[in-house]
Coordinates of C-alpha atoms and ligand atoms in Angstrom, one line a residue:
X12 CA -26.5 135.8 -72.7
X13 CA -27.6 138.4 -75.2
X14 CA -27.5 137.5 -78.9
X15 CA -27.5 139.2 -82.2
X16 CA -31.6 139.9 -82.7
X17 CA -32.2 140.1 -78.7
X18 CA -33.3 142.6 -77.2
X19 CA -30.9 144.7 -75.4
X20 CA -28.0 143.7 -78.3
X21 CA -27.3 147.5 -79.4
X22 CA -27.2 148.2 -75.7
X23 CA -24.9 145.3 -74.4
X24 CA -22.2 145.9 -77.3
X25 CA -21.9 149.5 -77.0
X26 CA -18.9 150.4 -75.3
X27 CA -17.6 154.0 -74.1
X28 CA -15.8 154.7 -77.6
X29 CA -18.9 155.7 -80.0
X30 CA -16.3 155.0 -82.8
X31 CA -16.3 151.2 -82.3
X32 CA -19.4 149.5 -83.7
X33 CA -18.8 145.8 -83.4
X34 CA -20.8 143.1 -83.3
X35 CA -20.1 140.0 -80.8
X36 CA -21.1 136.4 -81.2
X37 CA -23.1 137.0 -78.2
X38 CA -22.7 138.6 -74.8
X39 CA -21.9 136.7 -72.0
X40 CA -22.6 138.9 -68.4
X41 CA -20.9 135.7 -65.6
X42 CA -22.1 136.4 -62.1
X43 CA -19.2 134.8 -60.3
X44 CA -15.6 133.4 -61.4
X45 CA -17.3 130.0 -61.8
X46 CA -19.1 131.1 -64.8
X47 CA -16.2 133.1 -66.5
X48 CA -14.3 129.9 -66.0
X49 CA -17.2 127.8 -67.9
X50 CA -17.0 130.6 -70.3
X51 CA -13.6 130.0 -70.6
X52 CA -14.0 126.6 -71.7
X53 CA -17.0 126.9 -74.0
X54 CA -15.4 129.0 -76.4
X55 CA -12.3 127.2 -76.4
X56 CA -14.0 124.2 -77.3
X57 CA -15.7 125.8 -79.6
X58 CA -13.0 127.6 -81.6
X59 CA -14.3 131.1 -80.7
X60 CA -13.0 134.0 -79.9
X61 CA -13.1 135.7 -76.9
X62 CA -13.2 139.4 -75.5
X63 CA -13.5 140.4 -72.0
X64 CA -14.9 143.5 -70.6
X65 CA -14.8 145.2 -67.5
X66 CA -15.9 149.0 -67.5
X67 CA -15.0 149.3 -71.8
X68 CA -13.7 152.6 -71.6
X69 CA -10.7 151.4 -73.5
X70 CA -10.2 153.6 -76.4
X71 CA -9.2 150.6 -78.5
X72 CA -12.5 149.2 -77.9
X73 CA -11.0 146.1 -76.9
X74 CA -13.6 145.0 -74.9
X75 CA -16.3 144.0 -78.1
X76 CA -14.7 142.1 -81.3
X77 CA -16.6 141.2 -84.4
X78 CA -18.2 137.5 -84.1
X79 CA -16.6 136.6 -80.5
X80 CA -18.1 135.7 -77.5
X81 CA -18.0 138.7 -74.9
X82 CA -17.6 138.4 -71.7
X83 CA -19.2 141.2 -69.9
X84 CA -18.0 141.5 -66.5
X85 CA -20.1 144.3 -65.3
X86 CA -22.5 142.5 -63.4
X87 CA -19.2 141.5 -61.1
X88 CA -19.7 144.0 -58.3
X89 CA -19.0 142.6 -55.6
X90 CA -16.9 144.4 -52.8
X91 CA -15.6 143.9 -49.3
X92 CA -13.2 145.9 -47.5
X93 CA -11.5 145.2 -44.3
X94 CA -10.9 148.3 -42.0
X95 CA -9.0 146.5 -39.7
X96 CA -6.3 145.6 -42.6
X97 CA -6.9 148.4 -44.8
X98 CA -7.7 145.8 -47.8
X99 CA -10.4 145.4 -50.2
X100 CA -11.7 142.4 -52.1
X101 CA -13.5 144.2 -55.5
X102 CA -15.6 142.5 -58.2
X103 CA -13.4 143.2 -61.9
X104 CA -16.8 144.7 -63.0
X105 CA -16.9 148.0 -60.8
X106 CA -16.5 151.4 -61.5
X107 CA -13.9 153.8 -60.1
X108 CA -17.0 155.6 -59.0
X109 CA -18.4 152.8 -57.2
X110 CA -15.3 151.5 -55.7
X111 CA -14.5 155.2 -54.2
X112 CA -18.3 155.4 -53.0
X113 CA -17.7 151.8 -50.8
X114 CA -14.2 152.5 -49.7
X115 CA -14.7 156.3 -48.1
X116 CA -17.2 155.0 -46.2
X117 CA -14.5 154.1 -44.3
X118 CA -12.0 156.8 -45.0
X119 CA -10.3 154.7 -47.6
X120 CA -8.8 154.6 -50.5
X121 CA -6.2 153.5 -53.3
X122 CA -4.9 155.1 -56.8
X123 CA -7.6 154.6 -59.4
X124 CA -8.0 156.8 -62.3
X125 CA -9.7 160.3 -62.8
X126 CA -12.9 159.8 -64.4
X127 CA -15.1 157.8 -62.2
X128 CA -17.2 155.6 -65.2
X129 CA -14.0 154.0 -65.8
X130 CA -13.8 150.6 -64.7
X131 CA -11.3 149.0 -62.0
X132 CA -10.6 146.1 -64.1
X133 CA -8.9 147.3 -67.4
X134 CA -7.2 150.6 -65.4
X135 CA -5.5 148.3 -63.0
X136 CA -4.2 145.9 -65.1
X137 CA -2.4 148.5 -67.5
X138 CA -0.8 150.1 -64.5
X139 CA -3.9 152.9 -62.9
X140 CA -2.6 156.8 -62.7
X141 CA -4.6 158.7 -60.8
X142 CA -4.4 161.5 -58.1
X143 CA -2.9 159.3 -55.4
X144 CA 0.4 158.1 -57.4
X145 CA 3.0 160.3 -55.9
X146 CA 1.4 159.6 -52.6
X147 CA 0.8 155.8 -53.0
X148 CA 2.2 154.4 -56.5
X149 CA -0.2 153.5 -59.1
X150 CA -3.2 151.2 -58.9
X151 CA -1.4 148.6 -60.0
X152 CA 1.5 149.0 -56.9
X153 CA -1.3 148.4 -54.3
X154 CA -2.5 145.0 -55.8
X155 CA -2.3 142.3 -53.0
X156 CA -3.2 139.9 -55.2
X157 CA -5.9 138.8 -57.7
X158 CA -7.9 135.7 -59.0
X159 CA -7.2 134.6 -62.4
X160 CA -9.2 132.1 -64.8
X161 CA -6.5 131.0 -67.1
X162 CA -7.1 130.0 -70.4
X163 CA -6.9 126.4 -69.6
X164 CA -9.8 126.8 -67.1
X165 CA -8.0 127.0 -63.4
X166 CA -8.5 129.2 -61.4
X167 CA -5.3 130.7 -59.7
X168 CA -4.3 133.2 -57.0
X169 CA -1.8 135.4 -58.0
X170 CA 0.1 137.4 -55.4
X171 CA 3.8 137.9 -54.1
X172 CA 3.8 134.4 -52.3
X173 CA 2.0 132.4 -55.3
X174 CA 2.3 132.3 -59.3
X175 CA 4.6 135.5 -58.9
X176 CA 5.2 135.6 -62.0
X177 CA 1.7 135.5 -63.1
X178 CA 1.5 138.3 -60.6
X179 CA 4.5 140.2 -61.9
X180 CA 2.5 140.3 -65.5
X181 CA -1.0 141.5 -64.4
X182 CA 0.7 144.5 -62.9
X183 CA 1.1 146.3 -66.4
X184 CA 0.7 143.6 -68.6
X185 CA -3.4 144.0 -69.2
X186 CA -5.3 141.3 -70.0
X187 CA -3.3 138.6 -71.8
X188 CA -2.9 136.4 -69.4
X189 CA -6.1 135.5 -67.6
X190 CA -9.8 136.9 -67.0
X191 CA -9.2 138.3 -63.1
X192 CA -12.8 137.1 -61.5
X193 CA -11.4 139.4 -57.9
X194 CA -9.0 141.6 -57.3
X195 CA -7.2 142.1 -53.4
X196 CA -6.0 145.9 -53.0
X197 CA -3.8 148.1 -50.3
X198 CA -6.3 150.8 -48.7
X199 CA -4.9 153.9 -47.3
X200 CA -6.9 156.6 -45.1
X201 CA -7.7 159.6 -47.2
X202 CA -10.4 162.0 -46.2
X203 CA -10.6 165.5 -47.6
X204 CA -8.4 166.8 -50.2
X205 CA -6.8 170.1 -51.4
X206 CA -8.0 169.9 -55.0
X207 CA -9.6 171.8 -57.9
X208 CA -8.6 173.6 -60.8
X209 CA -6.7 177.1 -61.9
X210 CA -7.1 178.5 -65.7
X211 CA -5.4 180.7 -67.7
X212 CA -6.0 182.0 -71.1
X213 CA -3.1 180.1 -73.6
X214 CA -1.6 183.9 -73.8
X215 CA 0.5 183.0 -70.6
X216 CA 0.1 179.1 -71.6
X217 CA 4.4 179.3 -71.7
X218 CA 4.5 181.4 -68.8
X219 CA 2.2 178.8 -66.7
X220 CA 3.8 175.6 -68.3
X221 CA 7.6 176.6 -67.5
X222 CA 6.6 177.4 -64.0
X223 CA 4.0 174.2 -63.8
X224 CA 6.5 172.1 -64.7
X225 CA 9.7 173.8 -62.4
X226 CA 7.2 173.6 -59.2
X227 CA 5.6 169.8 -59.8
X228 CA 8.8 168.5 -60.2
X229 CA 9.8 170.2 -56.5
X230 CA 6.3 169.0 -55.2
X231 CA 5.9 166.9 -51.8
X232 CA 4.3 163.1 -52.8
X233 CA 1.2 164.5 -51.4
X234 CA 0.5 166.5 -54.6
X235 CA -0.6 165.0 -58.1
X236 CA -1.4 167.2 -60.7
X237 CA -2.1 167.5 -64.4
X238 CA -1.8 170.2 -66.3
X239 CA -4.7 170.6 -70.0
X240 CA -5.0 172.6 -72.8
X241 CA -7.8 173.4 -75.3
X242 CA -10.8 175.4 -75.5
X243 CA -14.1 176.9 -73.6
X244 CA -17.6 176.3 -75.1
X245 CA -17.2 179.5 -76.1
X246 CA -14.3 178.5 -78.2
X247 CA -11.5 180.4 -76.3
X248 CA -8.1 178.6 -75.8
X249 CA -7.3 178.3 -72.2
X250 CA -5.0 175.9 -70.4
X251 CA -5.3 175.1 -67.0
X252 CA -3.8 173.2 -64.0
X253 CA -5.6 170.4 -62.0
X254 CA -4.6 169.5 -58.7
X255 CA -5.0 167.2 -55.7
X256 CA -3.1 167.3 -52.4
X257 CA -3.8 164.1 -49.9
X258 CA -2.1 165.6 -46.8
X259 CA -3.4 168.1 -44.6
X260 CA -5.2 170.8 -46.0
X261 CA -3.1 173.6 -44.3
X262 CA -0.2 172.2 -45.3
X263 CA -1.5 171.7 -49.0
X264 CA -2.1 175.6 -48.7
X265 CA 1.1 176.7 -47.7
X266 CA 2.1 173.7 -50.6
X267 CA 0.3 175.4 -53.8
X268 CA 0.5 179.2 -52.5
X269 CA 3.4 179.3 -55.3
X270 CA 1.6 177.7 -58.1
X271 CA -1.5 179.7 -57.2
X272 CA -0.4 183.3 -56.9
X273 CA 2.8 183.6 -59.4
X274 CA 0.2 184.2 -62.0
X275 CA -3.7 185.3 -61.3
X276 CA -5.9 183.1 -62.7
X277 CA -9.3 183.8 -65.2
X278 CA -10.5 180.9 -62.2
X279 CA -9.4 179.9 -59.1
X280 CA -11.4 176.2 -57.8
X281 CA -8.9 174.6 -55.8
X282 CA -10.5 174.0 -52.3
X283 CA -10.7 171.1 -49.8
X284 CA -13.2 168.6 -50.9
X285 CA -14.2 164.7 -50.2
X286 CA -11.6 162.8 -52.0
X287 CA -15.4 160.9 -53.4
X288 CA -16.1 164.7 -54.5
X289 CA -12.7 164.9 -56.3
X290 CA -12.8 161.8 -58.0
X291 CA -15.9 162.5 -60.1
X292 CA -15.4 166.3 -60.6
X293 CA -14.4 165.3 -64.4
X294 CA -17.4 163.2 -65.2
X295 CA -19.3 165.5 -67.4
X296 CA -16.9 166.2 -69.4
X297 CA -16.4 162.4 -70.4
X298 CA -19.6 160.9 -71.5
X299 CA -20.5 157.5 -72.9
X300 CA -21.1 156.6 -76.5
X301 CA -18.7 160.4 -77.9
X302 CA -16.8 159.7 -80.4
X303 CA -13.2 159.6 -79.6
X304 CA -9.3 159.4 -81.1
X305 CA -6.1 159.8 -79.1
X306 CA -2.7 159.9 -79.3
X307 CA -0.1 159.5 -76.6
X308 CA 3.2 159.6 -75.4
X309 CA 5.2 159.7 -72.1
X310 CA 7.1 163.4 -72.2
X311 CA 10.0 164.1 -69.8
X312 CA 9.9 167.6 -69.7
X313 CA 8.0 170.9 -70.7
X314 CA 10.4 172.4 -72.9
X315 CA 10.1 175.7 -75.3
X316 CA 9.6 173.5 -78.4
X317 CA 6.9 171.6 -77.0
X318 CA 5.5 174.4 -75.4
X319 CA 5.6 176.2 -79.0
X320 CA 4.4 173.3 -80.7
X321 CA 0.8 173.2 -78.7
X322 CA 0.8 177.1 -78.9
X323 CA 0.4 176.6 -83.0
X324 CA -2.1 173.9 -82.6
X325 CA -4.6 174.2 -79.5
X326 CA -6.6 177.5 -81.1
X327 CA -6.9 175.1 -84.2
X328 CA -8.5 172.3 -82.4
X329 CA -11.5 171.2 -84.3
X330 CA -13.9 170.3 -80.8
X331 CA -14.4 172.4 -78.0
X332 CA -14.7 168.4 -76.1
X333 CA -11.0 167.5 -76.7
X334 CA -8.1 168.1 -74.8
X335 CA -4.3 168.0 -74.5
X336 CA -3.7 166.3 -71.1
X337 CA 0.1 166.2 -69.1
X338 CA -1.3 164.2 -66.4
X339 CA 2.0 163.3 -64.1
X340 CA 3.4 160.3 -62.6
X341 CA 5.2 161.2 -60.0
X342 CA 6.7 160.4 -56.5
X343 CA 5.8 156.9 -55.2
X344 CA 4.9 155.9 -58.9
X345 CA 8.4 156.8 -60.3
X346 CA 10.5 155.5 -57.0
X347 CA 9.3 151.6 -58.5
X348 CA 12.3 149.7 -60.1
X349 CA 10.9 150.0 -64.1
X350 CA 11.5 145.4 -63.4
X351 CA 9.4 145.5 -60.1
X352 CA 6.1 145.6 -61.9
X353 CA 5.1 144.7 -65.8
X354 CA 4.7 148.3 -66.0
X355 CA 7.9 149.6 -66.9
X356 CA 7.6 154.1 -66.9
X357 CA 9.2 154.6 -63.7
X358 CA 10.3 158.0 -63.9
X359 CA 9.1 161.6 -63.0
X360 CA 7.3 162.2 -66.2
X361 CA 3.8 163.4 -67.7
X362 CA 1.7 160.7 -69.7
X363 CA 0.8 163.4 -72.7
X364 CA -2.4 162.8 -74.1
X365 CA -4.3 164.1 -76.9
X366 CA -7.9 162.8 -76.2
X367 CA -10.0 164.4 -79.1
X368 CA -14.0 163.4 -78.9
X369 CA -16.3 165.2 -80.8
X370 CA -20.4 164.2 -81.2
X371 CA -21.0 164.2 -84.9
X372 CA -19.3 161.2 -87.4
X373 CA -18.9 163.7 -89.9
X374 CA -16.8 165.5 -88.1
X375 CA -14.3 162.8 -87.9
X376 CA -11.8 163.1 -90.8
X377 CA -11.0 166.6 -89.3
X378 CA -10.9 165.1 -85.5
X379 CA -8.7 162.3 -86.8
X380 CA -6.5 164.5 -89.0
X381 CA -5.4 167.3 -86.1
X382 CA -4.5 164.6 -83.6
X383 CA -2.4 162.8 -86.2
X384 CA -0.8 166.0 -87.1
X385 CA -0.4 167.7 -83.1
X386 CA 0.7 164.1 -82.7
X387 CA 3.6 164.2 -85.4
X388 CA 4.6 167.9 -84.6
X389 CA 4.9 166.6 -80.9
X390 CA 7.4 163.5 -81.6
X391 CA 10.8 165.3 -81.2
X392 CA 9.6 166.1 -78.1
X393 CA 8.0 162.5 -76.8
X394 CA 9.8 159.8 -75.3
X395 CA 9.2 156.5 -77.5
X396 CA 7.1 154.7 -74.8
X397 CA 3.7 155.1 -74.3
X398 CA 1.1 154.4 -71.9
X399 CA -0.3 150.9 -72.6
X400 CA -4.0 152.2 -71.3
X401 CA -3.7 155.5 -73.7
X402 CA -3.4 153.0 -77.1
X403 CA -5.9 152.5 -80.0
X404 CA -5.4 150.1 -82.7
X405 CA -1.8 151.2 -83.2
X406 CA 0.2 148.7 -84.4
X407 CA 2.9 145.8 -82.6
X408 CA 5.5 148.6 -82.3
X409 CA 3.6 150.7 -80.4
X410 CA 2.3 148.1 -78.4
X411 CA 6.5 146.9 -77.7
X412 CA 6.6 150.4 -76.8
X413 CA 4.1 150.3 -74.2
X414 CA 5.2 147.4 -72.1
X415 CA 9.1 148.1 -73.3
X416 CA 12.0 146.7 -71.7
X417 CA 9.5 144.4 -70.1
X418 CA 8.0 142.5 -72.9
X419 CA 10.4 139.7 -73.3
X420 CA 9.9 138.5 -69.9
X421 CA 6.2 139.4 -70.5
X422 CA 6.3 136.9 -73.7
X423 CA 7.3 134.6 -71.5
X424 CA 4.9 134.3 -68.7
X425 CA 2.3 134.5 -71.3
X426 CA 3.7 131.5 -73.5
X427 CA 3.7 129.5 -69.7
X428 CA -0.2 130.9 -69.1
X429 CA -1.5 131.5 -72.3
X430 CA 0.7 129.5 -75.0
X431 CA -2.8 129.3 -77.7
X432 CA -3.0 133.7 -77.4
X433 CA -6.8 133.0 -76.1
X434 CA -6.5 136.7 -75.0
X435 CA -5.7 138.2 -77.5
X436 CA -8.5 141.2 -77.9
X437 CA -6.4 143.3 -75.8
X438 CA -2.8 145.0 -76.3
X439 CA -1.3 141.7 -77.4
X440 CA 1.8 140.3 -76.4
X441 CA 2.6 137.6 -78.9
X442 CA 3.4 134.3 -77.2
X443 CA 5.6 133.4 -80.1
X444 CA 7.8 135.9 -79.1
X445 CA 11.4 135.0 -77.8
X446 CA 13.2 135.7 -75.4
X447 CA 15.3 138.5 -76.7
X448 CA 12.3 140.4 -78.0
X449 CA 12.3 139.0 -82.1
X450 CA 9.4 136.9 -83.6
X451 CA 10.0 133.2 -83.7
Ligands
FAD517 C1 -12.7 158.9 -69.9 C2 -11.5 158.1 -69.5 C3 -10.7 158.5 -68.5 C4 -9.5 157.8 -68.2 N1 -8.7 158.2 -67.2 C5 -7.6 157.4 -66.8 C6 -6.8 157.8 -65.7 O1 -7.0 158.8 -65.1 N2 -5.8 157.0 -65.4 C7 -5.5 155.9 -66.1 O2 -4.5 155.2 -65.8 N3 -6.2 155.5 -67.2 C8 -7.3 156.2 -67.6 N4 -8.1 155.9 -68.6 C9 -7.6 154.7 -69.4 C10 -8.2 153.4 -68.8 O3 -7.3 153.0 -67.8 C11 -8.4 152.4 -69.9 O4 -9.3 152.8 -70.8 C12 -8.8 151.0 -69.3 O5 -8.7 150.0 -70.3 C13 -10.2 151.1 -68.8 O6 -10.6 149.9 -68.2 P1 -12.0 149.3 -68.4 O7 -12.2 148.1 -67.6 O8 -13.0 150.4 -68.3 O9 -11.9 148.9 -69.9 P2 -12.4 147.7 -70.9 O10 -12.5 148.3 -72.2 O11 -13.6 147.0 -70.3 O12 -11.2 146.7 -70.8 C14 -10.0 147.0 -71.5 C15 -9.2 145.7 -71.6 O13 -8.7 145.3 -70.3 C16 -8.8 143.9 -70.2 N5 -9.7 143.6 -69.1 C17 -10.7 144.3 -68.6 N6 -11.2 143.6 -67.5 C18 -10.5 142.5 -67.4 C19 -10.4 141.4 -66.4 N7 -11.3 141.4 -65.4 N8 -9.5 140.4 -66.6 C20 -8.6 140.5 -67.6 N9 -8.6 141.4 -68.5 C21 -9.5 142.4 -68.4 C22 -9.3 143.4 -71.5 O14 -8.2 143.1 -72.4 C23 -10.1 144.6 -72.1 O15 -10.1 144.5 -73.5 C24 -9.2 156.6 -69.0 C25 -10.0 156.2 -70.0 C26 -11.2 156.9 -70.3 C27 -12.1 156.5 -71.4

């Protein structure tokens, strides 16, 4: 336990977001689901408030709340995978990074997210896009089950044979309904991959987008892909197209030969890599303790107003760090029933993303002021739902828009699991909520 005055406070409170500067009760770091139970039930006896952190690379900040006790997850790193069944039992305080690392020493692998720092725990239970979700779903669609310390201090297995519904709601639903202590995922064999990236200066940005989005929504389940706009060090706009095909690498040639050639490139990186390789090639561009504000919102299609819209803003972007990502769900991930899951965005679509970070706080206002505005300028061409793992401090309507047709039933399950709202430092669904979606 770490405590306001201790040693090692600063350090144990920081979380990825440099804008969040909270200070917790005290840090709690559990070693085993026996102590996030007891954790459970001390700071419900005690009237406190709780936060729980896996990897805190939510953009909320979630993780770390003002006078509550914090439990700190990372040091819950355990992780067993079974070759013979292609499953893997993983600690809820692992990183992407370390997960992948353990998992391809076998070959393996399931969806996770693009930057490996992120943690397992929080990605999962908001759904998980990666570059395996045409090809396997999201990482939520290969949870086989999970251990849950409820807020009355059990400890439950959730899976498709026990407390489905508990089950259902952790697929999606984030954190409000338990602290998971383990979590039990599909494996799948995946080896080298076709991946890298292709840029473009944003003179042919509409050229490259129309045909981006014409060929991914043609592409074999085998390719994910996103596409990004903003600017070199240098401070030139560019936007570029990321890729990653799973199948065989001459196939995934013959696959991308369109998207590669209709148009040459300033840079051409796509090559066969270890998936491992792949999974990290984003790191550097995503370090801890920046300061960061985004906007999101899922976008059907790549259409001439959008297109026109990010035209006008990208060469006005304040930081040469930010970015405007169309990273694609697609395949697998849109074939789920939008009920199956808590996660409802089952269709081909790109989660849009403005992630600004910049270093320096007084930069902010200006950081904060051209996401709002790309952000409003985008809207006619946004869906109304949004990404539940994308959201800041945003509001209850954004957050109804994030778990969307699903939330009543959502409501439910946590009024049966969590009736008090112990969790409630996360994208809150209010247990108070009835059945038809309207405040009681
Ligand atoms: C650089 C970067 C890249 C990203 N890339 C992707 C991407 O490619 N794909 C994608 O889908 N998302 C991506 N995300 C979003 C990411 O999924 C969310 O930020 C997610 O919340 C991160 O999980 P975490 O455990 O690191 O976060 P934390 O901040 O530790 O946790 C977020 C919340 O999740 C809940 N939680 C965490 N652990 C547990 C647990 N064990 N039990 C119960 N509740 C828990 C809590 O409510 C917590 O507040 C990215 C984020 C960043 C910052």
């Amino acid at each position: 336990m770490v405590c306001p005055g201790d040693r090692g406070y600063d350090t144990a409170r920081a979380v990825f977001n440099g804008m969040i500067d909270r200070r917790p009760l005290a840090v709690i770091r559990p070693m085993d689901a026996s102590d996030v139970v007891g954790c459970i039930t001390f700071a419900r006896r005690h009237d406190l408030p709780l936060s729980v952190r896996g990897g805190g690379h939510s953009v909320a900040g979630s993780a770390v709340r003002d006078g509550a006790i914090m439990l700190d997850l990372s040091g819950m790193k355990a992780l067993w995978v079974d070759p013979a069944t292609r499953t893997v039992r993983a600690g809820p305080g692992l990183t992407l990074g370390e997960f992948d690392r353990a998992t391809q020493a076998f070959g393996l692998a399931t969806t996770l997210g693009v930057v490996s720092t992120t943690g397992i725990a929080g990605l999962t239970l908001g759904g998980g896009l990666g570059w395996l979700n045409g090809r396997y779903g999201l990482a939520c669609d290969n949870l086989i089950s999970a251990d849950v310390a409820t807020a009355d201090g059990q400890l439950l297995r959730a899976s498709a044979q026990e407390n489905e519904d508990l089950f259902w709601s952790i697929r999606g639903g984030g954190g409000n309904f338990g602290v998971v202590t383990a979590f039990e995922y599909q494996l799948h064999p995946v080896d080298l991959v076709l991946a890298g990236g292709l840029s473009y200066p944003l003179e042919v940005a509409p050229r490259v987008l129309r045909h981006y989005d014409d060929f991914v929504k043609a592409a074999p389940d085998e390719l994910s892909t996103a596409a990004s706009l903003g600017l070199t060090p240098a401070g030139e706009p560019t936007v570029s197209i990321a890729v990653c095909y799973c199948g065989p690498i001459d196939e995934g040639e013959r696959v991308l030969r369109p998207l590669r050639t209709f148009q040459s490139p300033l840079d051409d990186q796509v090559q066969p890599m270890p998936y491992a390789v792949a999974q990290s090639a984003r790191d550097e561009g995503y370090p801890s303790g920046r300061l960061h504000y985004w906007k999101s919102g899922w976008l059907r299609e790549v259409t001439d107003g959008a297109i026109e819209t990010l035209m006008r803003f990208v060469p006005q972007m304040p930081s040469s760090a930010s970015g405007v990502g169309l990273q694609q769900l697609h395949g697998a991930a849109s074939r789920v029933a939008p009920s199956a899951t808590a996660f409802p965005h089952r269709a081909e679509q790109y989660d849009f993303l403005i992630l600004s970070q910049w270093s320096e706080a007084s930069d902010s206002d200006r950081n904060v002021q051209w996401t709002r505005a790309l952000f409003e300028a985008m809207q006619p061409h946004l869906e109304e739902s949004v990404y539940v793992n994308n959201l800041g401090d945003e509001g209850s309507g954004r957050v109804r828009a994030a778990y969307g047709e699903n939330y009543p039933r959502l409501a439910a399950v946590k009024r049966t699991y969590d009736p008090d709202n112990v969790f409630r430092a996360n994208q809150n669904i209010d247990p108070s909520t009835d059945i038809v979606g309207g405040e009681q």
